[in-house]
Coordinates of C-alpha atoms in Angstrom, one line a residue:
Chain A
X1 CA -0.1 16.0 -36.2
X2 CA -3.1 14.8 -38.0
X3 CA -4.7 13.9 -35.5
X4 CA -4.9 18.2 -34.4
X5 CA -5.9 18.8 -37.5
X6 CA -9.0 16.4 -37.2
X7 CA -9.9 17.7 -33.8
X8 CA -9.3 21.5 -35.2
X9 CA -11.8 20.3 -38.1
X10 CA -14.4 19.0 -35.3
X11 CA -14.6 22.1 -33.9
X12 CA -15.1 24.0 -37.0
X13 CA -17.6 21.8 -37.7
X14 CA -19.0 22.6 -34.2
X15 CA -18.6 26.1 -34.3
X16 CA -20.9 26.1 -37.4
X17 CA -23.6 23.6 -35.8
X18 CA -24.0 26.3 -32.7
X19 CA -23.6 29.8 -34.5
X20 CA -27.0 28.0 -36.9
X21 CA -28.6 27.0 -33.3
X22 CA -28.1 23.2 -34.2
X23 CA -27.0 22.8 -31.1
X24 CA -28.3 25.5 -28.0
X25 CA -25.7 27.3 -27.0
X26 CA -26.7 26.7 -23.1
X27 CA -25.4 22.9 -23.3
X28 CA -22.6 23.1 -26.0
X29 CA -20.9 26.5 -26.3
X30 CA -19.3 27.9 -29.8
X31 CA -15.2 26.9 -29.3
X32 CA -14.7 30.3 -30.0
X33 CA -16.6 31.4 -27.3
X34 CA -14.4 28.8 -25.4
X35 CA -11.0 29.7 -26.6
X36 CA -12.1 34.1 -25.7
X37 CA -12.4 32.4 -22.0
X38 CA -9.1 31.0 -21.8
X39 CA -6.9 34.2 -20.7
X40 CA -10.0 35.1 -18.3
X41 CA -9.4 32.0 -17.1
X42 CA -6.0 33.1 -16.3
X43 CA -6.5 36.2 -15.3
X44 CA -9.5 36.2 -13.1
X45 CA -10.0 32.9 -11.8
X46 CA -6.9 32.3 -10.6
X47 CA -5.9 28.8 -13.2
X48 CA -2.1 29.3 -12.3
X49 CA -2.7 29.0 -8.6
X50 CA -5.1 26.2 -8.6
X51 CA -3.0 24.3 -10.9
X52 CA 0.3 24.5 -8.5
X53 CA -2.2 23.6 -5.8
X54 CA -3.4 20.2 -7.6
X55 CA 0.2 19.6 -8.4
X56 CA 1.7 20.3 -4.6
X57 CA -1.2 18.0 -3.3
X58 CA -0.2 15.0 -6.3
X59 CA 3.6 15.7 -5.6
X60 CA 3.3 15.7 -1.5
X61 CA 1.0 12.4 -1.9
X62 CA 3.1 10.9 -4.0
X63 CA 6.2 11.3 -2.3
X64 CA 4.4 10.1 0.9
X65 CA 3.4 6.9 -1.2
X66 CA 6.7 6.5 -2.6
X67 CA 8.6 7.3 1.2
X68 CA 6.3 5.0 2.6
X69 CA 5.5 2.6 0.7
X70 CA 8.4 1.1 -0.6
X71 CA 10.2 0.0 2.8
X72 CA 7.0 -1.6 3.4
X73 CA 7.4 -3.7 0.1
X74 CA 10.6 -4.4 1.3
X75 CA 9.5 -5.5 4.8
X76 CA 6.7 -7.8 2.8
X77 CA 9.9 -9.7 0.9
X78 CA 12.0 -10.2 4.2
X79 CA 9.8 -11.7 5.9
X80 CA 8.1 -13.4 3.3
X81 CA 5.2 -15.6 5.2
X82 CA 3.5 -11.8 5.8
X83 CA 3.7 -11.2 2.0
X84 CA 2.3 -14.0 0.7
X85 CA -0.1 -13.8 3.6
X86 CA -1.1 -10.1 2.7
X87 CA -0.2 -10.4 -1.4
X88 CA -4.0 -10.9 -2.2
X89 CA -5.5 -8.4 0.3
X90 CA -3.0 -5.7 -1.1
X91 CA -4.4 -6.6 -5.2
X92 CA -8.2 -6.4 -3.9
X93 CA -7.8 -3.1 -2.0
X94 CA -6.0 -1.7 -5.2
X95 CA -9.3 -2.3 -6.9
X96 CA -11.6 -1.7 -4.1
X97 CA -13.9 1.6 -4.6
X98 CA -11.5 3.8 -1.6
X99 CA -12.2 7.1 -2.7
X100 CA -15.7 6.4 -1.8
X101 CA -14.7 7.1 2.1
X102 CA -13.6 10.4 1.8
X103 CA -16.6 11.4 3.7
X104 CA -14.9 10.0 7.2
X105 CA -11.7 11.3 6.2
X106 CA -13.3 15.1 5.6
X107 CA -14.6 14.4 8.9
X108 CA -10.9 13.1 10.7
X109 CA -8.8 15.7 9.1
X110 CA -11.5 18.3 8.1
X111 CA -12.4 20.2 4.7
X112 CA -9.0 20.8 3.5
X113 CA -6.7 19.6 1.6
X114 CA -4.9 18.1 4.3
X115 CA -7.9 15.1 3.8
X116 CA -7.5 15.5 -0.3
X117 CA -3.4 14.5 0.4
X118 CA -4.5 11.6 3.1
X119 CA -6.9 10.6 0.6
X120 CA -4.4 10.2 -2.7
X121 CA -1.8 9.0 -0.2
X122 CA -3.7 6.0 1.0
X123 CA -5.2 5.5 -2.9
X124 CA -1.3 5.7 -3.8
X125 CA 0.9 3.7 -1.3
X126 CA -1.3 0.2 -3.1
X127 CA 0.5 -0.2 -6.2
X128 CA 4.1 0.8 -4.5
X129 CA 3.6 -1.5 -2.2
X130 CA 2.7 -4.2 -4.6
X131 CA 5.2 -3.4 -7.2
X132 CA 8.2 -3.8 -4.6
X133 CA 7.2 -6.8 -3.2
X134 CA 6.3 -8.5 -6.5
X135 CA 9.8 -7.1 -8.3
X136 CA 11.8 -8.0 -4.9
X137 CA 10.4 -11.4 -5.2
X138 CA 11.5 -11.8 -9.2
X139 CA 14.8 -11.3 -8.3
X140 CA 16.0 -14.6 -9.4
X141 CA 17.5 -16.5 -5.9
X142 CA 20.6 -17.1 -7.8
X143 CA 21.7 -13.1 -7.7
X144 CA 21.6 -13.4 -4.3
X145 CA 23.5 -16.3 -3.6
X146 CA 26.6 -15.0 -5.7
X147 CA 26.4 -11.9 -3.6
X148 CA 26.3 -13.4 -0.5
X149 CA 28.6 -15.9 -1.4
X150 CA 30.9 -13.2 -2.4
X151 CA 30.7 -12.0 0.6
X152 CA 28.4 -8.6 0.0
X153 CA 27.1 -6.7 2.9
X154 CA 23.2 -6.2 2.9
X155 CA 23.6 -2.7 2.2
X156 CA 25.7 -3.7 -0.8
X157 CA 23.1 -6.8 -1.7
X158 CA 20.4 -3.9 -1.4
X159 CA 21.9 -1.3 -3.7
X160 CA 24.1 -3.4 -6.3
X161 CA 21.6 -6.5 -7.0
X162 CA 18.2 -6.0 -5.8
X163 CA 17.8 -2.3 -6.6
X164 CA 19.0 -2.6 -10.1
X165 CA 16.9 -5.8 -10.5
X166 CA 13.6 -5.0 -9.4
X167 CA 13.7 -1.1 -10.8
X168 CA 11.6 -2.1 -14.2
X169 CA 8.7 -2.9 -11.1
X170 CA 9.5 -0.5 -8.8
X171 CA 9.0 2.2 -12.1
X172 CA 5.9 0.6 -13.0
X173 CA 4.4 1.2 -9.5
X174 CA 5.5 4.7 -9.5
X175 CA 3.9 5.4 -12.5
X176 CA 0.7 3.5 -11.0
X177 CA 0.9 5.4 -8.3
X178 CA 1.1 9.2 -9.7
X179 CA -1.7 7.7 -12.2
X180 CA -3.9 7.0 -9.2
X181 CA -2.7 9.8 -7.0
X182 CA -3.8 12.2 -9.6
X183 CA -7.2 10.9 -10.5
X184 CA -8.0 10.9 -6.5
X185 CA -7.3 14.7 -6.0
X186 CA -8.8 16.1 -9.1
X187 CA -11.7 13.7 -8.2
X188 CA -12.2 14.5 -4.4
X189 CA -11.1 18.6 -5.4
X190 CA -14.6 18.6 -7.6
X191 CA -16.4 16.7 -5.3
X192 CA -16.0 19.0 -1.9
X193 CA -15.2 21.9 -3.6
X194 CA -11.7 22.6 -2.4
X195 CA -8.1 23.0 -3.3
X196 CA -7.0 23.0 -7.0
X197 CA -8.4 22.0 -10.3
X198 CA -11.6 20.0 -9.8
X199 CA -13.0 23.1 -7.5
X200 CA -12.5 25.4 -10.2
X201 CA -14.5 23.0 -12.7
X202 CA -16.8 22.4 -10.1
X203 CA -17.1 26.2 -9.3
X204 CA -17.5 26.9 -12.4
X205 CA -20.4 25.1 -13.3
X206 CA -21.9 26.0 -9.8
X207 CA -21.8 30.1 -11.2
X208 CA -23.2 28.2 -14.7
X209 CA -20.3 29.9 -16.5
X210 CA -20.6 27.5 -19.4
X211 CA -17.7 28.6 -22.1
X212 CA -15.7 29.1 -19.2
X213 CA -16.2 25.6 -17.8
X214 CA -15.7 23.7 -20.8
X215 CA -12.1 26.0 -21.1
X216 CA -11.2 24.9 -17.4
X217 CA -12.2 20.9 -18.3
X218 CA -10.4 21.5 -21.5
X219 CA -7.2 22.4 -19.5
X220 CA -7.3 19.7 -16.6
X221 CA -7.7 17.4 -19.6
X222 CA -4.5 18.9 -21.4
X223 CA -2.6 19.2 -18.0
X224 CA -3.2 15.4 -17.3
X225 CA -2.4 14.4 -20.7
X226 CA 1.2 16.0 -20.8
X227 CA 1.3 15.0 -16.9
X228 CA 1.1 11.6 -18.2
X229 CA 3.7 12.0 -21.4
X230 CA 6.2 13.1 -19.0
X231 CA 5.9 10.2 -16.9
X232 CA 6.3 7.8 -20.5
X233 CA 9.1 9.8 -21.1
X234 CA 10.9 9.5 -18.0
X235 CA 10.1 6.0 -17.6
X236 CA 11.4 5.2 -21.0
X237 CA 14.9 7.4 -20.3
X238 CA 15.2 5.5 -17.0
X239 CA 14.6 2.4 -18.6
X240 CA 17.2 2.7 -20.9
X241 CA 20.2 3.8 -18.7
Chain B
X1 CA 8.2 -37.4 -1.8
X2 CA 4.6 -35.9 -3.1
X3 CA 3.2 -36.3 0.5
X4 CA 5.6 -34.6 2.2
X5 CA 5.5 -31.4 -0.1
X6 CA 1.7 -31.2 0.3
X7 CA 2.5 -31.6 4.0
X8 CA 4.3 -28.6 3.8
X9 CA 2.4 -26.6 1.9
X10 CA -0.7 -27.2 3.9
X11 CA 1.7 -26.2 7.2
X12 CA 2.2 -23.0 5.1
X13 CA -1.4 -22.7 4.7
X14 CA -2.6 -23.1 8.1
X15 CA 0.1 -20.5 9.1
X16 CA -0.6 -18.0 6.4
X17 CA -4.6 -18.3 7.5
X18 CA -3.3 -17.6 11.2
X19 CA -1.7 -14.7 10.3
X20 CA -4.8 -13.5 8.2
X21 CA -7.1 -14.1 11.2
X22 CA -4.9 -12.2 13.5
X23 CA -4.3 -9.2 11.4
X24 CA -8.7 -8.8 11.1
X25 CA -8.6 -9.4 15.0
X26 CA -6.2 -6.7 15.9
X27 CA -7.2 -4.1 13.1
X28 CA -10.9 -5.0 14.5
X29 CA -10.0 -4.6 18.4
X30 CA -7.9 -1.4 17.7
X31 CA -10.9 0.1 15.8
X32 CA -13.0 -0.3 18.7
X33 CA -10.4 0.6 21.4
X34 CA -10.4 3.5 19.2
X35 CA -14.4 4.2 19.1
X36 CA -14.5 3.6 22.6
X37 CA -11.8 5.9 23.6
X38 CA -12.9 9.1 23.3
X39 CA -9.8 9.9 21.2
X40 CA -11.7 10.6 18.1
X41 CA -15.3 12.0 18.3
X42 CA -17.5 8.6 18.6
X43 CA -19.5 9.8 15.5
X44 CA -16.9 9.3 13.2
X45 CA -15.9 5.7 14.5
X46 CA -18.9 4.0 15.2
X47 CA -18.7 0.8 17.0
X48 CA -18.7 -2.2 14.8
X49 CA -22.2 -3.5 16.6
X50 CA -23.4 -0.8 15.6
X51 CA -22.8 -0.8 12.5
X52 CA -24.0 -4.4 12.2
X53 CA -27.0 -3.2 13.2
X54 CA -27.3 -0.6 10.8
X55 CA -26.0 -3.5 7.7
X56 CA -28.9 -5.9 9.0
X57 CA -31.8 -2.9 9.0
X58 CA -30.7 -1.8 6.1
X59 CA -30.7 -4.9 3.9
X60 CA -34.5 -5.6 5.4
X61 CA -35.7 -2.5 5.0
X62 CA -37.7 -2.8 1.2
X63 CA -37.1 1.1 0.8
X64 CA -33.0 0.3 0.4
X65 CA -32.7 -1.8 -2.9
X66 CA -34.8 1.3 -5.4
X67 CA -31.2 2.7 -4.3
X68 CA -29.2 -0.9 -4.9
X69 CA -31.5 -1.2 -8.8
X70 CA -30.8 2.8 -9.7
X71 CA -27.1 2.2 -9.2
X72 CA -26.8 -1.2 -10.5
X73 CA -29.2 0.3 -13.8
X74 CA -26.5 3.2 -14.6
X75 CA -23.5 1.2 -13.9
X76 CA -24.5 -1.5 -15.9
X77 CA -26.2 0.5 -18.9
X78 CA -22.8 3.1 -18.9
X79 CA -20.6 -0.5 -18.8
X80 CA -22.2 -1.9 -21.5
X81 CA -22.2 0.7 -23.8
X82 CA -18.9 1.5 -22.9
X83 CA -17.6 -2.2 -23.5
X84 CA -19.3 -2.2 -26.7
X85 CA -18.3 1.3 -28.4
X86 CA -14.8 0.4 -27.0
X87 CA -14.5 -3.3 -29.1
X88 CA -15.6 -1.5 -32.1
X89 CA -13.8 1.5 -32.3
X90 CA -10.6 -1.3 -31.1
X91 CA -11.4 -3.0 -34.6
X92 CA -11.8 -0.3 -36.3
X93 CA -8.7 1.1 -35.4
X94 CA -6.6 -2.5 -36.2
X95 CA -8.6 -2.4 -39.7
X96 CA -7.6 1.2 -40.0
X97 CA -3.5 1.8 -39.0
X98 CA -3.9 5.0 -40.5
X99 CA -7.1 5.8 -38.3
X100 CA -5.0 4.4 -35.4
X101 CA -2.1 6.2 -35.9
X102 CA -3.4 9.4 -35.8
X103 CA -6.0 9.0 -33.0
X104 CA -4.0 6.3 -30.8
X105 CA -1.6 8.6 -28.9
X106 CA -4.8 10.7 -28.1
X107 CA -7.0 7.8 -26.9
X108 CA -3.4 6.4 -24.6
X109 CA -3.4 9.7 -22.9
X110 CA -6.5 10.4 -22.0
X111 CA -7.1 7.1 -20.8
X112 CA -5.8 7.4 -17.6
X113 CA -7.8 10.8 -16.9
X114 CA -9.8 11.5 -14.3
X115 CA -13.0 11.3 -16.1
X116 CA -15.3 12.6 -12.9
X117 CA -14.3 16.4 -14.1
X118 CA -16.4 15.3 -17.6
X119 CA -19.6 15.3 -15.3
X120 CA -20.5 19.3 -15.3
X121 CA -20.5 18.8 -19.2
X122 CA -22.4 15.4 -19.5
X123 CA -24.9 17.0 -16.3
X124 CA -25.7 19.9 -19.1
X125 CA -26.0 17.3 -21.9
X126 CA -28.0 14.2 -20.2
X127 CA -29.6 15.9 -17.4
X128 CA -29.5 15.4 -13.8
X129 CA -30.6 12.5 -13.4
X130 CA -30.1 8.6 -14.8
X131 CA -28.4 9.9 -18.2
X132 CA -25.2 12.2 -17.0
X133 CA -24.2 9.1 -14.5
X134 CA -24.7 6.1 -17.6
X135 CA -22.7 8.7 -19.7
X136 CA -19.6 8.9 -17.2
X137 CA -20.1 5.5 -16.5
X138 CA -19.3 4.7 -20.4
X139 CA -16.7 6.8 -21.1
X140 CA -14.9 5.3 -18.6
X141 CA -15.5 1.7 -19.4
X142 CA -14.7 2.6 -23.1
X143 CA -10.6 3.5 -22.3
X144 CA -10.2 0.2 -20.9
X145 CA -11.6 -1.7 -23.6
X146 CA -10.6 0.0 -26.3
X147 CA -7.2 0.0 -25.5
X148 CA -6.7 -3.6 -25.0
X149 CA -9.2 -4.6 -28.1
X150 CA -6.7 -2.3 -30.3
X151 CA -3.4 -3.8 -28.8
X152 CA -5.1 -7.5 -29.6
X153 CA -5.9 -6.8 -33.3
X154 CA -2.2 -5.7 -33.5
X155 CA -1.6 -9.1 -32.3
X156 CA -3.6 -11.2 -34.4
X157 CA -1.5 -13.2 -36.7
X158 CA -1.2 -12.1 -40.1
X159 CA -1.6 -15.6 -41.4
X160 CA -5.2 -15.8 -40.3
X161 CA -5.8 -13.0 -42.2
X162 CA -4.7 -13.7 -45.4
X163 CA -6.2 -17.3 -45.0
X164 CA -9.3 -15.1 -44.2
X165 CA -9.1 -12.9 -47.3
X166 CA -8.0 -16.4 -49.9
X167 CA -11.7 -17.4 -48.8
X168 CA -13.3 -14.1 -49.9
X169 CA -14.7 -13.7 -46.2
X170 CA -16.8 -10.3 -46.3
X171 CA -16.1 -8.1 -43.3
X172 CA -18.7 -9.0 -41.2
X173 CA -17.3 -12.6 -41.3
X174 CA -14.0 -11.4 -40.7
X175 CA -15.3 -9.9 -37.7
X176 CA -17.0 -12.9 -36.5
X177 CA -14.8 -15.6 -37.2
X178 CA -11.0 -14.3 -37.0
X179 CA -11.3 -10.9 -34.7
X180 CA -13.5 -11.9 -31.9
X181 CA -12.2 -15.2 -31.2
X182 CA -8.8 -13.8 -31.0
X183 CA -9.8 -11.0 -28.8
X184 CA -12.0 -12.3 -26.3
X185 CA -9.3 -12.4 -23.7
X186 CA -7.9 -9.4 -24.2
X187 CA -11.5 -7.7 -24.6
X188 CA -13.1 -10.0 -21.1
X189 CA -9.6 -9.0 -19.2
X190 CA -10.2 -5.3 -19.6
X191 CA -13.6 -5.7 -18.9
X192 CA -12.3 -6.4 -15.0
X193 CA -11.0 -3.2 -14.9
X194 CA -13.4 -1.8 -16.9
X195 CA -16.0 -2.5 -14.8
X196 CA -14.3 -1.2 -11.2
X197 CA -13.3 2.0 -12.6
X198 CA -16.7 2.5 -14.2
X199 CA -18.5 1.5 -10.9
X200 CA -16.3 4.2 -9.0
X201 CA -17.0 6.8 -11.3
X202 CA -20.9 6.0 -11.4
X203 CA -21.0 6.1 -7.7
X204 CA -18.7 9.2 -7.7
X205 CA -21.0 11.2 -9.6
X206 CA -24.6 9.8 -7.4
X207 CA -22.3 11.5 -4.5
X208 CA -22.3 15.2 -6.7
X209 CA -26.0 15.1 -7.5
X210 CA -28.7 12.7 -7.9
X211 CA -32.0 11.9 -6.0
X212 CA -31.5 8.2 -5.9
X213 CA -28.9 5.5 -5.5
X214 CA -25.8 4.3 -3.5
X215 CA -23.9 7.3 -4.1
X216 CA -26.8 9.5 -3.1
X217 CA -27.2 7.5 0.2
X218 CA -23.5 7.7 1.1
X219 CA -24.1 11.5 0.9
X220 CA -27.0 11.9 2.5
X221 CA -25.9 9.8 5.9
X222 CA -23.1 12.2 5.9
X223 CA -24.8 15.7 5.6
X224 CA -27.5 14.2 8.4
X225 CA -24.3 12.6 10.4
X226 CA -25.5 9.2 10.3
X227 CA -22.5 7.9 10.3
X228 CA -22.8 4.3 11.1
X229 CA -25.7 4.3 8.3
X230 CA -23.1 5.4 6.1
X231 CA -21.1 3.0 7.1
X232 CA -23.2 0.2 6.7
X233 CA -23.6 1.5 2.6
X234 CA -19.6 1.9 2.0
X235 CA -19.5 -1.7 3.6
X236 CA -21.8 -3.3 1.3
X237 CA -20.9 -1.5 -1.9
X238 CA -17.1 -2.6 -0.9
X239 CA -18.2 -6.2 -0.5
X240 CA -20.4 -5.8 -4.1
X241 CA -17.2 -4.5 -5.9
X242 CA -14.9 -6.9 -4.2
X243 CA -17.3 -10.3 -4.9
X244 CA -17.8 -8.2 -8.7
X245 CA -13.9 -8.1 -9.2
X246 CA -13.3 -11.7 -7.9
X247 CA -16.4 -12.6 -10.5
X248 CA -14.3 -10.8 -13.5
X249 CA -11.5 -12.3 -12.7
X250 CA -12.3 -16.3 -12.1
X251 CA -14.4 -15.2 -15.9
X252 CA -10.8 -13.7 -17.2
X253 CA -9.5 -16.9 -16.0
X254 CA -11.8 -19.2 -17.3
X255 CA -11.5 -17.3 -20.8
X256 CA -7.9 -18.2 -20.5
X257 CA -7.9 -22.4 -20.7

């Protein structure tokens, strides 16, 4: 709560600094002038469509990651020797630089956002991946053998012991995942110039619309903020159940 | 009884290594079944020789590494000052709980935003060229840091504190001898990530606009379709982050005994 009222105060303060040309008007624009370009936004530049478009290409990548990725988690925990034999590769190509090739995949699957999904797929499916396997392999051994020696089927093993065990991991590369997913198509959006949110940024500061970029940054920045407070909230209500 | 389990564990290794080697093999021979092919246009998968070629001119030719220092400048200019202004506004926020609470849920959320879309804004501020790329480069390594240099103070025993405070330490003595030695592995663990993210974001905005650097390069071999030229940079920049990373982390670890 006080924490609005200090950024409301900044841009008072801001306000003042570039109506007394403090600051030129050309780099910094008065908030007011930003706040008059928020319903243009809206109604001439299309913010509604671009945003469902950024949030169709983060849901459709995600779900790929998720589909995907998790029955190869699984496949790294059966047959163990492969995971321990892949575990390391998987952690350095979490943190290797991959949406640095998007230039081959604009050329495979060409400038749309077909590439920009590929792209937050392949960026997402890591830390799924890695997050099964690891919370798979945490299941202590002892579960297992009272299931089997109770005679459980391995559906049953699958949905009564290891699901419910490995879930707090399997949640935390879900949430890695969307994290990751989302940065990737707002980031590869701005730099080709396609698709959702990052064009329109991008666009925007192409046309030099000043006010009316620093209103479109201003929203992507709101948009991801309470994109990522739903998925604490979720995580936290799934948690507890 | 200790032999035999080292036995075994080497068996392990020597399998696991197999497996390793196979997997390169066969991702390597399908790649080039699939650039000799004709599948795919041959532009866009380059044979590997090829590209060796291009990895070998490249790191002989003297007009490659003003690219290699320009990047490596920004990066490590934006990291620092990011690493910095992240430990003290961390401290300042475990001095300040009221500071923190106000301004914590605000610096947790936009942590994990994607920070490219400040680049139009920092372009306008900083300019085109060096400035707008150390800019991004800071704000992203700030989060990082930040985060994990606040979450340490709150972590910090209280006891050291008030032994601190019987001996009239001033604040800058606080600082030195009670904070920082309890947060340098928090602070050198987020520095890891710190530093990938921030190299990403720097090259990120080279690709959008700038005359000079890795970034720029990657671009450039695109827009003229040399592919296997591009190539050749993506390769060596992944092998710099990857050898960085692994660097961070045997640090972090070292921090941590």
């Amino acid at each position: 709560m006080v924490g609005i009222l200090i950024i409301l105060l900044a841009a008072l303060v801001l306000e003042l600094a570039v109506q007394t040309n403090l600051i030129s008007p050309f780099t910094v624009p008065a908030p007011s002038s930003v706040l008059r370009e928020i319903p243009v936004l809206f109604a001439e530049e299309n913010l509604i469509g671009f945003f469902i478009t950024t949030m169709f290409i983060i849901f459709v990548a995600s779900l790929l990651s998720f589909v995907i990725g998790t029955p190869l988690g699984w496949l790294l925990w059966k047959y163990e020797i492969f995971g321990k034999a892949y575990e390391g590769w998987l952690g350095a190509i979490f943190s290797a630089p991959i949406v640095l090739l998007y230039p081959i995949f604009l050329v495979l699957f060409g400038r749309g956002e077909l590439t920009i999904i590929v792209m937050s797929f392949l960026v997402g499916v890591t830390p799924i991946i890695l997050n099964t396997y690891v919370g798979l392999k945490n299941v202590p051994p002892v579960y297992i053998k009272v299931a089997t020696s109770f005679g459980m089927s391995d559906g049953e093993l699958f949905r009564k012991v290891l699901l419910p065990a490995a879930l707090p991991s399997l949640f935390t590369g879900i949430r890695l995942s969307l994290i990751y997913t989302m940065i990737n198509a707002v980031a590869i959006e701005f730099l080709i110039s396609i698709g959702g949110l990052g064009y329109l940024v991008g666009d925007l500061y192409d046309r030099y619309d000043i006010p009316g970029m620093y209103a479109a940054v201003a929203f992507v920045l709101i948009a991801s903020i309470l994109f990522f407070y739903a998925i604490d909230q979720c995580e936290k209500r799934l948690n507890r159940k | 009884m200790k032999n035999k389990i080292s036995r075994k564990d080497r068996e392990q290794s020597r399998k696991l290594n197999l497996i390793r080697v196979i997997t390169i093999f066969v991702v390597w021979g399908a790649y080039e079944l699939l650039s000799h092919s004709g599948l795919v246009f041959q532009g866009v998968v380059p044979s590997s020789v090829d590209v060796t070629k291009s990895i070998f001119s490249m790191i002989t030719d003297s007009e490659f590494y003003p690219h290699v220092v320009r990047t490596l400048t920004e990066e490590l200019a934006g990291f620092g000052i990011g690493t910095v202004s992240g430990v003290f506004i961390g401290i300042l926020f475990g001095t300040m709980p009221f500071l923190a609470k106000m301004m914590n849920p605000w610096v947790l959320y936009l942590a994990p935003s994607p920070k490219i879309i400040f680049l139009p804004i920092l372009l306008l501020l900083f300019g085109v060229d060096m400035g707008s790329k150390i800019a991004i480069s800071a704000i992203t390594a700030f989060f990082p840091v930040a985060i994990a240099t606040y979450t340490g103070m709150l972590h910090i025993k209280p006891v050291y504190l008030k032994v601190a405070s019987n001996f009239n330490f001033s604040p800058a003595q606080k600082i030195a001898k009670v904070y920082l030695p309890a947060l340098v592995r928090p602070i050198v663990a987020s520095m890891r990530l710190a530093f990938g993210t921030s190299f990403i974001v720097t090259l990120l905005a080279e690709i959008k606009m700038s005359n000079l650097g890795l970034g720029h390069l990657i671009i450039q071999y695109y827009e003229f379709l040399e592919v296997d030229k591009m190539y050749a940079v993506l390769i060596l920049t992944f092998i710099f982050a990857m050898v960085a990373n692994g660097l961070m982390g045997r640090l972090s670890e070292s921090v941590r005994h």
